[in-house]
XYZ file of C-alpha atoms in Angstrom:
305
model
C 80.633 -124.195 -23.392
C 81.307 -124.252 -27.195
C 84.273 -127.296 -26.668
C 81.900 -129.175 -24.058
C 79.204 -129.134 -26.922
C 81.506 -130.297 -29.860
C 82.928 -133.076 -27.614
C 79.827 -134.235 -26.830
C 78.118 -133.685 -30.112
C 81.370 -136.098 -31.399
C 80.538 -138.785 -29.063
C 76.667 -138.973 -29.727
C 77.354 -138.998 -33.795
C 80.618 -142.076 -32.512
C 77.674 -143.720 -30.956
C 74.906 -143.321 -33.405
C 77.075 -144.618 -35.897
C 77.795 -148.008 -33.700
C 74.549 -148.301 -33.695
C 73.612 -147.474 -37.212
C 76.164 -150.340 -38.056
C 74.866 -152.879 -35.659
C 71.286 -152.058 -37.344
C 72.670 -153.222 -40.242
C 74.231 -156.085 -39.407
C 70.972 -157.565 -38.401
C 70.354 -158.431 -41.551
C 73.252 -161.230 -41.709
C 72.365 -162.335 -38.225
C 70.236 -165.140 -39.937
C 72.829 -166.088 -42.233
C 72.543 -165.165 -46.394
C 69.642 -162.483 -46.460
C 69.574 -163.971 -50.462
C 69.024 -166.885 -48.981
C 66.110 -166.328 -46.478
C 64.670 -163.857 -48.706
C 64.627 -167.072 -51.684
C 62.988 -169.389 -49.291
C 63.147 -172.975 -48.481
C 62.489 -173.471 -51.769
C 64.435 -171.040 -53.606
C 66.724 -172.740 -56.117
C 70.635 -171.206 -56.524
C 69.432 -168.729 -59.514
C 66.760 -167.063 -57.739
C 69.119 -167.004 -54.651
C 71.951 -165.024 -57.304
C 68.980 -163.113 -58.799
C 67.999 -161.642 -55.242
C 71.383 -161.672 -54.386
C 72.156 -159.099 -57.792
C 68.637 -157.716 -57.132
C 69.128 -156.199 -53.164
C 73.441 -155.694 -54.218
C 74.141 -158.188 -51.855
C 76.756 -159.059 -54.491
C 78.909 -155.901 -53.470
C 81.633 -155.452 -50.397
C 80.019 -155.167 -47.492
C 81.638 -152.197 -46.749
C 79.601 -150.649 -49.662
C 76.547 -151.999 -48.822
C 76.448 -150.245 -44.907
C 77.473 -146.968 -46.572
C 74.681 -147.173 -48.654
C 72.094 -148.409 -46.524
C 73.062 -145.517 -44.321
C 72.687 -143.143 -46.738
C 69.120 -143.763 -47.887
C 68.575 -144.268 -44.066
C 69.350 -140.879 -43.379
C 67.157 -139.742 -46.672
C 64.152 -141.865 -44.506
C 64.457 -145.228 -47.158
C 64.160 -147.810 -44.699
C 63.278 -150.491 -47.486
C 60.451 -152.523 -48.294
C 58.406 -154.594 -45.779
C 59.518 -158.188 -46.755
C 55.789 -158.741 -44.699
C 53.492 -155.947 -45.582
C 55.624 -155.485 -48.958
C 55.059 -151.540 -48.169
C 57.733 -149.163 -47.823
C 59.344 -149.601 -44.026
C 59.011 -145.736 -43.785
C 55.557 -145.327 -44.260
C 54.573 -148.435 -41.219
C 56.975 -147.044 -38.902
C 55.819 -143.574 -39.456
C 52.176 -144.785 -38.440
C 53.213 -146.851 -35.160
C 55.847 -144.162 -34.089
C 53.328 -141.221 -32.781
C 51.616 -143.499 -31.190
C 54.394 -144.966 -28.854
C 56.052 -141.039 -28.755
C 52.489 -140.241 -26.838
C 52.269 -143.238 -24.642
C 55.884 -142.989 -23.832
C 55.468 -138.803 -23.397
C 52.801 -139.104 -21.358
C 53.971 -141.829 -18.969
C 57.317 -139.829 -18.425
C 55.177 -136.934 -17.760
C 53.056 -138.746 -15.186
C 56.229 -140.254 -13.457
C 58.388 -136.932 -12.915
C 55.059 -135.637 -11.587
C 54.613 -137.922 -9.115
C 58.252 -139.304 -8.543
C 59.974 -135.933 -7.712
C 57.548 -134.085 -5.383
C 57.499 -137.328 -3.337
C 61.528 -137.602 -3.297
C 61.500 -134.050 -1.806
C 58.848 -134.948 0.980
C 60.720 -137.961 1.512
C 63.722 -136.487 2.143
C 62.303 -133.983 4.534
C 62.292 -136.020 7.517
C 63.847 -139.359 6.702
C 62.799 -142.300 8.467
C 59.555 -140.587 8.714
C 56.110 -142.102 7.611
C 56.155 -140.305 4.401
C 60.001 -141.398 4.056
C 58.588 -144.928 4.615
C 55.502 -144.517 2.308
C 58.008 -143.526 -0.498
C 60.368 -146.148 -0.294
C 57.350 -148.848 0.247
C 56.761 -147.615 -3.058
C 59.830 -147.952 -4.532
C 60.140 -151.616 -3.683
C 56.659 -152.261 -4.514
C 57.716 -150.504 -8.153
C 60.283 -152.605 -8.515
C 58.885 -155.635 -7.489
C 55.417 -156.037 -9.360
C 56.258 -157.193 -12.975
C 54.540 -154.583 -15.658
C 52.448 -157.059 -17.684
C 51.425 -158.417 -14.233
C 50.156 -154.780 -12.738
C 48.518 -154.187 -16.403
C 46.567 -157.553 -16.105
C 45.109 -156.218 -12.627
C 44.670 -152.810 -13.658
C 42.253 -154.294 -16.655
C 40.395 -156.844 -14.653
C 39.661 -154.072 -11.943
C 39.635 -151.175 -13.891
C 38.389 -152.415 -17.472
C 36.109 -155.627 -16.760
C 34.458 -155.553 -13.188
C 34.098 -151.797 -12.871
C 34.215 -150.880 -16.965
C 35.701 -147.250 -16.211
C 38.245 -147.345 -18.974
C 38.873 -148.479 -22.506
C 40.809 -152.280 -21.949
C 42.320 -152.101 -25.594
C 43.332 -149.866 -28.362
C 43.995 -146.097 -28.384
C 40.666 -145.194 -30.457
C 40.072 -142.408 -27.773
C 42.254 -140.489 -25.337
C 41.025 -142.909 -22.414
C 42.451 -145.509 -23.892
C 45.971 -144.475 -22.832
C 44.478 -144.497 -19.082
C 46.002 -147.770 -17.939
C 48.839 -148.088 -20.376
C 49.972 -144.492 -18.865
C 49.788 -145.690 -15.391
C 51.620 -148.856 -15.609
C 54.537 -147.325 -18.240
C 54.678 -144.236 -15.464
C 54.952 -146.907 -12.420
C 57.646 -148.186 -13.677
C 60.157 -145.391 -14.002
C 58.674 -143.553 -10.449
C 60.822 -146.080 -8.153
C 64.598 -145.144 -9.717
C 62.799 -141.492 -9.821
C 61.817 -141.175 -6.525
C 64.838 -142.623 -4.979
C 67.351 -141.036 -6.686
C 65.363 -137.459 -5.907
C 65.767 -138.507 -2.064
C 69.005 -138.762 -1.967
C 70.469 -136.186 -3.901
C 67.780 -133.784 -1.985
C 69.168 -135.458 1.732
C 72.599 -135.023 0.345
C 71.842 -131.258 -0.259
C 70.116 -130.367 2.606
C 73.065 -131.567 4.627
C 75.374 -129.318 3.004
C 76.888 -125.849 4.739
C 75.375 -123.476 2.419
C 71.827 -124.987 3.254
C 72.463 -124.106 6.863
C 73.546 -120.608 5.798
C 70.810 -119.891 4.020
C 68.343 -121.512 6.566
C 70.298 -118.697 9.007
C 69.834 -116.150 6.796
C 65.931 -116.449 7.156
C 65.607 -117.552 3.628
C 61.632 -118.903 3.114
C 61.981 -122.900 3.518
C 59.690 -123.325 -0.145
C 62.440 -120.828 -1.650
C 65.807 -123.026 0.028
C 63.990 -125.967 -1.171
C 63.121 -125.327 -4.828
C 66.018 -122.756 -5.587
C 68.502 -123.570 -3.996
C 68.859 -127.344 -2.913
C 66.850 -128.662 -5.835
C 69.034 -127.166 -8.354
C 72.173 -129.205 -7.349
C 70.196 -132.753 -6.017
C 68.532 -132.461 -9.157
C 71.952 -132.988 -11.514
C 71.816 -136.584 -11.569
C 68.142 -136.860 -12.158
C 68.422 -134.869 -15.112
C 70.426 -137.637 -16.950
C 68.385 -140.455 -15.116
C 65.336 -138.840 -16.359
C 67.014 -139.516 -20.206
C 67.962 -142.487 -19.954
C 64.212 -143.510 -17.937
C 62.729 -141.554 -21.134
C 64.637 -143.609 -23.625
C 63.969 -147.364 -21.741
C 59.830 -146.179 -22.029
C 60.223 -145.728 -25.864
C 62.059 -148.858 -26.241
C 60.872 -150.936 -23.647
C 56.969 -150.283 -24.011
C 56.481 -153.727 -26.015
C 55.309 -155.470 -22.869
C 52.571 -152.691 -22.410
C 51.826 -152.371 -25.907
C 50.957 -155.797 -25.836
C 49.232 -156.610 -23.064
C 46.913 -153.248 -24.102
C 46.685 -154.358 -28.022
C 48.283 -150.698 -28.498
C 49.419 -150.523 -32.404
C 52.635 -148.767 -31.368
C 55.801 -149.008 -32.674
C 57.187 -151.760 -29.685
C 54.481 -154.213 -30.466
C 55.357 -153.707 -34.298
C 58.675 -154.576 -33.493
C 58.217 -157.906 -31.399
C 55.874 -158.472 -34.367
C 58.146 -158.160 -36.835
C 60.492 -160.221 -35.036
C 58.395 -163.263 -35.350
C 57.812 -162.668 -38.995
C 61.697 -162.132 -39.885
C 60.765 -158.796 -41.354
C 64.493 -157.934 -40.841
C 64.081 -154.075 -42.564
C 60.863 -153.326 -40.257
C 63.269 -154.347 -37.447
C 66.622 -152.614 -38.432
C 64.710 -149.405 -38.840
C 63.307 -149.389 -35.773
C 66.411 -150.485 -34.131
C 68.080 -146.817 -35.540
C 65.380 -145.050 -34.691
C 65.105 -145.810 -30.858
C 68.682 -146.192 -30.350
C 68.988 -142.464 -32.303
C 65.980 -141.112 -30.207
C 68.397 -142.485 -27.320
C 71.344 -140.947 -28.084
C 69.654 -137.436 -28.182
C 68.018 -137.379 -25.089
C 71.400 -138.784 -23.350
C 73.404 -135.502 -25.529
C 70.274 -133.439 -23.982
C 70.607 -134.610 -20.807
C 74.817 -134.128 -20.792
C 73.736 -130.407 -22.395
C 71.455 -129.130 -19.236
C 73.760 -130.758 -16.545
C 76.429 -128.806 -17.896
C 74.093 -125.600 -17.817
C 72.942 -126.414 -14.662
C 76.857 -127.165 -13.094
C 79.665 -124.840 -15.126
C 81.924 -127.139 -13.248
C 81.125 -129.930 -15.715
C 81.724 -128.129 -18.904
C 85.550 -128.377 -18.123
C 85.134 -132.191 -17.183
């Protein structure tokens, strides 16, 4: 176990540093940051005094290695918008989008996996056929599109629920539900098949004629190998919610850290952006290492792999 953990401990800090450095090299995707930190109007001096100011003067090299290091002290910068330290707004957005994210991950292995294991029960069944309308239905509905209905309905005509802001706890109502519908299809499906894969296998039919209780075939035995896959699926679902929760954060006028980013976007806060960039993409590249960490508990087989 102890070599399967240092390889894979190696790859996630190979990884986090790729993605540390292309971070950092958002900066330069505009061109000079002296430049586009001097303005249109900015005359060559004040371009050279920003320039000597940021050490935009020194080897590039030099500069990454340095950014990274007061990146991993938590110095992010200063806000070229809010002229506050990065830090300080990102730590404000991030619990926010940690909780919606959290709770719609929650919500869809709650849902998704119980209904991949009736599914796959009787296949081709009407339950099989409920799921997998489902599924396409998940995959077909755009998010911003279900979160627009789910606020007329929901929000204006009946008035149930909050239609903005997370000023109370039912505020994350809708935003949960949509975020959670999302990840259910790949969920639900990939639970089904692993689960029909299982059931088919000769040690299932040995233990189904050794009178073992269906419930205990089901959730000890069979769901502990059809659930390998999902484990890692379940990362990677858990990572695309963090980073991919713009579109709900903005259609709900959530102050999380996604809408902060497409925000800073348009305002060419570069350091707001960077930051964020490492810290999803780190956030990432744990839960993946997780993920690789229980499969391999899970399946011995795969710590020699």
């Amino acid at each position: 176990m102890l070599p399967f953990l240092a390889r894979r401990l190696i790859v996630a800090v190979l990884v986090a540093l790729a993605v540390s450095a292309v971070a950092f090299g958002l900066m330069f995707v505009s061109g000079d940051p002296a430049v586009v930190l001097a303005g249109q109007a900015g005359r060559a001096q004040d371009v050279e005094l920003i320039r000597q100011a940021y050490g935009l003067d020194r080897p590039i090299v030099i500069q990454f290695f340095s950014w990274l290091g007061k990146a991993l002290r938590g110095d992010f910068g200063t806000s070229l918008y809010f002229n506050l330290p990065v830090a300080s707004i990102v730590g404000e957005r991030l619990p926010v989008t940690l909780l919606l994210g959290s709770a719609a991950f929650l919500l869809a292995m709650i849902v998704s996996v119980p209904l991949g294991i009736v599914a796959s029960l009787k296949p081709g069944g009407a339950l099989d056929r409920a799921a997998l309308l489902l599924a396409v239905l998940g995959q077909a509905i755009p998010s911003f599109w279900l979160g627009l209905i789910l606020i007329v309905v929901f929000g204006v005509w009946y008035g149930l629920v909050p239609i903005s802001g997370t000023e109370t706890w039912q505020g994350y109502i809708l935003p949960v539900i949509v975020l959670s519908y999302y990840a259910m299809p790949a969920l639900m499906r990939l639970t089904r098949a692993g689960m029909i894969d299982v059931l088919g296998a000769d040690y299932i039919r040995t233990a189904r004629a050794k009178g073992l209780a269906r419930l205990r075939i089901l959730l000890v035995h069979a769901l502990r190998n059809a659930v390998l896959p999902l484990v890692s699926l379940a990362a990677v679902q858990f990572g695309m919610m963090l980073s991919g929760s713009i579109v709900i954060e903005s259609v709900f006028a959530i102050n999380g850290l996604g809408r902060l980013a497409w925000e800073s976007l348009l305002r060419s806060d570069l350091p707001v952006v960077q930051a964020i960039i490492l810290i999803l993409s780190l956030i990432y590249v744990t839960l993946t290492t997780v993920a690789d960490l229980i499969n391999a508990w899970l399946d011995p087989r795969l710590r020699s792999a």
